[in-house]
Structure formats: C-alpha cells, structure tokens
Amino acid sequence: MSLSSVSTIRRPFAVAAMALLGLVLAGCGVNNVPTLEEKAKASWSEVQNQYQRRADLIPNLVETVKGYAAQEREVLTAVVEARAKASQVKVDASTITDPAKFKEYQEAQNQLSGALGRLLVTVERYPDLKSNQNFLALQSQLEGTENRVTVARRDYIQAVQAFNTEIRTFPGVIWARLFWGAKAMETFAATAGAERPPAVKF
C-alpha cells in the first residue's frame, strides 16, 4: 500500500476524530465560562447604567432644594462633592476582576448614597419644598432609580456567583485555566452601618 493511500484512508478518521473532540468539548461545558462571563459583564453594565441615571438626576434635585433651603449648604455641598467623586472613579471591564478598583468604585457610590440620604432627610424640615411638584417628581425618579440600582446589583451578584462557581468547580475550572484564563469577579458587599438610617441633627 502506498503512502498516499494510507494518507487518504487516515484523513476521514482525522476529520471524524476532530468532530468527535469538538462535540465532547462542547458537551463538557467549555463554552460555559465565556457565556457566564458575558452575562456577568452585561449585568455590570446595567449597574453602571443605573448609577449614571442617578448621577444625572442629582444636579436638578440639588438645584430644586437650594431654591427652598439654601441654608443647608453643607448637605448640598456634600451631595455635589460625593457625586463628583463617584463620577471620577475610572471604571472599565477590569474593574470587576480587580478587588482594589471595585472597592474604590463601591465606596464612592456608597458615599453618594449616604449624602443623598442625608439630603432627603433634611428636606423634612421644609414643608413648602416637600409639596413642590418639581421636587416631588425628582424625588420619585430618584426613588425609582434607587430601586433599579438595587435590582441591577442583585442581578449582577447572581451572575457573578454563577460565573465564579463555574470557574472554581469541575469541569469549568479546567476550561477556565486551559482555554480562557478567567479570573474570579468581585461582587458587592453591604456597607458597614447600612442598616441604620442617616443621623440628622436639628
């Protein structure tokens, strides 16, 4: 038998072996890692989207409150500064796998949440402001956004949990190391003292 005949006979077997290998890899979940990673990244984008929506509402809210309660300069300044700081934190795809960057981002957003909470509690002292239609509309939008932030964070936490579990358990750990070089993603943690309402001194 000639060498070319042997090569011709082996070629279909090689093709069949490659097809079988592809099916085995697909069946073993080799694509689970990138699929779950993309889902977690999409969930992270939604978290950022909702935080941006909140940041966009804040200037109008501050201006409305300032018209009625200009003397609350300290509270208003704290909100403006917290918003500026939260907006300056650089966020990209690497943020969710870098514990230091993620912590910086979360702390900036938590400071903004605290400042907003103090502002809204302070408003209780101003009945005219509380009945202002513009303020009520902004407050309603802000409350809706806070709810969306909560939902987006919950969805992100669940997506990260699925991804991190996949890359740490068999057989996902094999695909994560051999093919994808995947790193565990960071998730949100409750802020210390978040269970207590902000203190306001009259």
Short mmCIF file of C-alpha atoms in Angstrom, two decimals:
data_model
loop_
_atom_site.label_atom_id
_atom_site.label_comp_id
_atom_site.label_asym_id
_atom_site.label_seq_id
_atom_site.Cartn_x
_atom_site.Cartn_y
_atom_site.Cartn_z
CA MET A 1 0.00 0.00 0.00
CA SER A 2 1.40 3.35 -0.99
CA LEU A 3 1.98 6.25 1.38
CA SER A 4 -0.67 8.35 -0.41
CA SER A 5 -3.25 5.57 0.05
CA VAL A 6 -2.53 5.42 3.79
CA SER A 7 -2.85 9.22 3.98
CA THR A 8 -6.16 9.10 2.11
CA ILE A 9 -7.53 6.44 4.49
CA ARG A 10 -6.38 8.35 7.60
CA ARG A 11 -7.83 11.71 6.55
CA PRO A 12 -11.52 10.76 7.16
CA PHE A 13 -10.55 9.29 10.53
CA ALA A 14 -8.74 12.51 11.46
CA VAL A 15 -11.75 14.59 10.44
CA ALA A 16 -14.08 12.31 12.40
CA ALA A 17 -11.77 12.46 15.43
CA MET A 18 -11.72 16.27 15.31
CA ALA A 19 -15.52 16.40 15.01
CA LEU A 20 -15.86 14.00 17.94
CA LEU A 21 -13.41 16.07 20.01
CA GLY A 22 -15.43 19.21 19.22
CA LEU A 23 -18.65 17.53 20.35
CA VAL A 24 -17.03 16.25 23.53
CA LEU A 25 -15.65 19.71 24.37
CA ALA A 26 -18.99 21.38 23.66
CA GLY A 27 -20.80 18.78 25.76
CA CYS A 28 -18.39 19.23 28.68
CA GLY A 29 -19.21 22.89 29.08
CA VAL A 30 -16.13 24.51 27.55
CA ASN A 31 -18.38 27.40 26.44
CA ASN A 32 -19.98 27.89 29.85
CA VAL A 33 -17.11 30.06 31.08
CA PRO A 34 -17.31 32.75 28.37
CA THR A 35 -21.12 32.58 28.33
CA LEU A 36 -21.37 33.23 32.06
CA GLU A 37 -18.62 35.85 31.87
CA GLU A 38 -20.52 37.80 29.22
CA LYS A 39 -23.71 37.58 31.27
CA ALA A 40 -21.89 38.97 34.32
CA LYS A 41 -20.37 41.78 32.23
CA ALA A 42 -23.80 42.67 30.85
CA SER A 43 -25.17 42.77 34.40
CA TRP A 44 -22.26 45.02 35.43
CA SER A 45 -23.09 47.38 32.56
CA GLU A 46 -26.65 47.64 33.86
CA VAL A 47 -25.35 48.52 37.34
CA GLN A 48 -23.25 51.31 35.81
CA ASN A 49 -26.20 52.44 33.71
CA GLN A 50 -28.42 52.86 36.77
CA TYR A 51 -25.71 54.65 38.76
CA GLN A 52 -25.28 57.02 35.81
CA ARG A 53 -29.04 57.67 35.73
CA ARG A 54 -28.87 58.54 39.42
CA ALA A 55 -25.91 60.86 38.87
CA ASP A 56 -27.81 62.63 36.08
CA LEU A 57 -30.79 63.32 38.37
CA ILE A 58 -28.75 64.78 41.23
CA PRO A 59 -27.93 68.27 39.81
CA ASN A 60 -31.63 69.02 39.26
CA LEU A 61 -32.51 67.74 42.71
CA VAL A 62 -29.79 69.85 44.34
CA GLU A 63 -30.88 72.99 42.47
CA THR A 64 -34.51 72.48 43.49
CA VAL A 65 -33.60 72.01 47.15
CA LYS A 66 -31.25 75.01 47.00
CA GLY A 67 -34.16 77.21 45.93
CA TYR A 68 -36.02 76.38 49.15
CA ALA A 69 -33.26 75.53 51.58
CA ALA A 70 -30.16 77.46 50.61
CA GLN A 71 -29.06 77.46 54.25
CA GLU A 72 -28.48 73.69 54.01
CA ARG A 73 -25.25 74.48 52.20
CA GLU A 74 -23.25 71.78 54.00
CA VAL A 75 -25.65 69.00 52.99
CA LEU A 76 -25.93 70.27 49.41
CA THR A 77 -22.15 70.56 49.11
CA ALA A 78 -21.71 67.02 50.42
CA VAL A 79 -24.05 65.67 47.72
CA VAL A 80 -22.31 67.61 44.93
CA GLU A 81 -18.86 66.52 46.11
CA ALA A 82 -19.92 62.88 46.51
CA ARG A 83 -21.39 62.90 43.00
CA ALA A 84 -18.18 64.40 41.59
CA LYS A 85 -16.05 61.79 43.36
CA ALA A 86 -18.27 58.92 42.19
CA SER A 87 -18.09 60.21 38.62
CA GLN A 88 -14.29 60.47 38.72
CA VAL A 89 -13.69 56.83 39.65
CA LYS A 90 -12.44 55.18 36.47
CA VAL A 91 -14.44 52.09 35.59
CA ASP A 92 -13.74 49.59 32.82
CA ALA A 93 -14.03 45.84 32.22
CA SER A 94 -11.06 45.14 34.51
CA THR A 95 -12.87 46.73 37.48
CA ILE A 96 -14.89 43.60 38.15
CA THR A 97 -11.77 41.42 38.47
CA ASP A 98 -9.66 43.95 40.40
CA PRO A 99 -10.55 43.99 44.13
CA ALA A 100 -8.94 47.42 44.76
CA LYS A 101 -10.69 49.15 41.84
CA PHE A 102 -14.00 47.51 42.68
CA LYS A 103 -13.75 48.57 46.32
CA GLU A 104 -12.94 52.16 45.29
CA TYR A 105 -15.96 52.22 42.97
CA GLN A 106 -18.28 50.76 45.60
CA GLU A 107 -17.08 53.17 48.31
CA ALA A 108 -17.61 56.19 46.04
CA GLN A 109 -21.16 55.05 45.24
CA ASN A 110 -21.85 54.34 48.93
CA GLN A 111 -20.71 57.85 49.88
CA LEU A 112 -23.06 59.30 47.29
CA SER A 113 -25.92 57.14 48.62
CA GLY A 114 -25.22 58.39 52.16
CA ALA A 115 -25.11 62.03 51.07
CA LEU A 116 -28.39 61.66 49.18
CA GLY A 117 -29.99 60.00 52.20
CA ARG A 118 -28.97 62.94 54.42
CA LEU A 119 -30.32 65.40 51.84
CA LEU A 120 -33.71 63.70 51.65
CA VAL A 121 -34.00 63.51 55.44
CA THR A 122 -33.08 67.20 55.71
CA VAL A 123 -35.92 68.06 53.32
CA GLU A 124 -38.40 67.00 56.01
CA ARG A 125 -37.79 70.39 57.67
CA TYR A 126 -39.19 72.27 54.66
CA PRO A 127 -42.93 71.72 54.12
CA ASP A 128 -43.03 74.06 51.10
CA LEU A 129 -40.26 72.09 49.42
CA LYS A 130 -41.93 68.78 50.20
CA SER A 131 -45.05 69.95 48.35
CA ASN A 132 -43.18 71.39 45.34
CA GLN A 133 -44.17 69.46 42.20
CA ASN A 134 -40.70 69.62 40.67
CA PHE A 135 -39.14 68.26 43.86
CA LEU A 136 -41.77 65.52 44.16
CA ALA A 137 -41.16 64.43 40.57
CA LEU A 138 -37.38 64.38 41.10
CA GLN A 139 -37.74 62.53 44.40
CA SER A 140 -39.96 59.94 42.73
CA GLN A 141 -37.47 59.47 39.88
CA LEU A 142 -34.62 59.15 42.35
CA GLU A 143 -36.50 56.57 44.42
CA GLY A 144 -37.27 54.64 41.23
CA THR A 145 -33.61 54.78 40.26
CA GLU A 146 -32.52 53.53 43.69
CA ASN A 147 -34.88 50.58 43.21
CA ARG A 148 -33.38 49.92 39.77
CA VAL A 149 -29.87 50.11 41.27
CA THR A 150 -30.88 47.51 43.85
CA VAL A 151 -32.29 45.18 41.18
CA ALA A 152 -29.26 45.69 38.90
CA ARG A 153 -26.87 44.95 41.76
CA ARG A 154 -28.84 41.83 42.70
CA ASP A 155 -28.75 40.58 39.09
CA TYR A 156 -25.01 41.30 38.90
CA ILE A 157 -24.35 39.44 42.18
CA GLN A 158 -26.26 36.41 40.87
CA ALA A 159 -24.42 36.48 37.52
CA VAL A 160 -21.04 36.74 39.27
CA GLN A 161 -21.96 33.91 41.62
CA ALA A 162 -22.75 31.65 38.64
CA PHE A 163 -19.52 32.65 36.86
CA ASN A 164 -17.27 32.30 39.93
CA THR A 165 -18.83 28.91 40.75
CA GLU A 166 -18.25 27.72 37.18
CA ILE A 167 -14.56 28.65 37.14
CA ARG A 168 -13.93 27.07 40.55
CA THR A 169 -15.73 23.75 40.07
CA PHE A 170 -15.08 20.75 37.84
CA PRO A 171 -15.03 20.71 34.82
CA GLY A 172 -15.29 24.51 34.48
CA VAL A 173 -12.03 25.03 36.37
CA ILE A 174 -10.20 23.10 33.60
CA TRP A 175 -11.67 25.21 30.78
CA ALA A 176 -11.16 28.42 32.76
CA ARG A 177 -7.44 27.72 33.17
CA LEU A 178 -6.63 25.98 29.88
CA PHE A 179 -8.69 27.99 27.41
CA TRP A 180 -9.96 31.23 28.88
CA GLY A 181 -7.58 32.40 31.62
CA ALA A 182 -10.65 33.52 33.55
CA LYS A 183 -10.33 35.36 36.87
CA ALA A 184 -12.90 35.49 39.65
CA MET A 185 -15.07 38.61 39.58
CA GLU A 186 -15.76 40.91 42.52
CA THR A 187 -19.20 41.39 43.98
CA PHE A 188 -20.93 43.99 46.14
CA ALA A 189 -20.89 43.80 49.91
CA ALA A 190 -23.16 45.62 52.33
CA THR A 191 -21.75 48.86 53.69
CA ALA A 192 -20.90 48.91 57.37
CA GLY A 193 -23.79 50.58 59.18
CA ALA A 194 -26.09 50.40 56.13
CA GLU A 195 -28.85 49.03 58.34
CA ARG A 196 -29.01 52.35 60.27
CA PRO A 197 -30.72 55.46 58.86
CA PRO A 198 -28.57 58.58 58.44
CA ALA A 199 -28.36 60.77 61.54
CA VAL A 200 -29.73 64.28 61.17
CA LYS A 201 -29.26 66.94 63.83
CA PHE A 202 -31.85 69.69 64.12
#
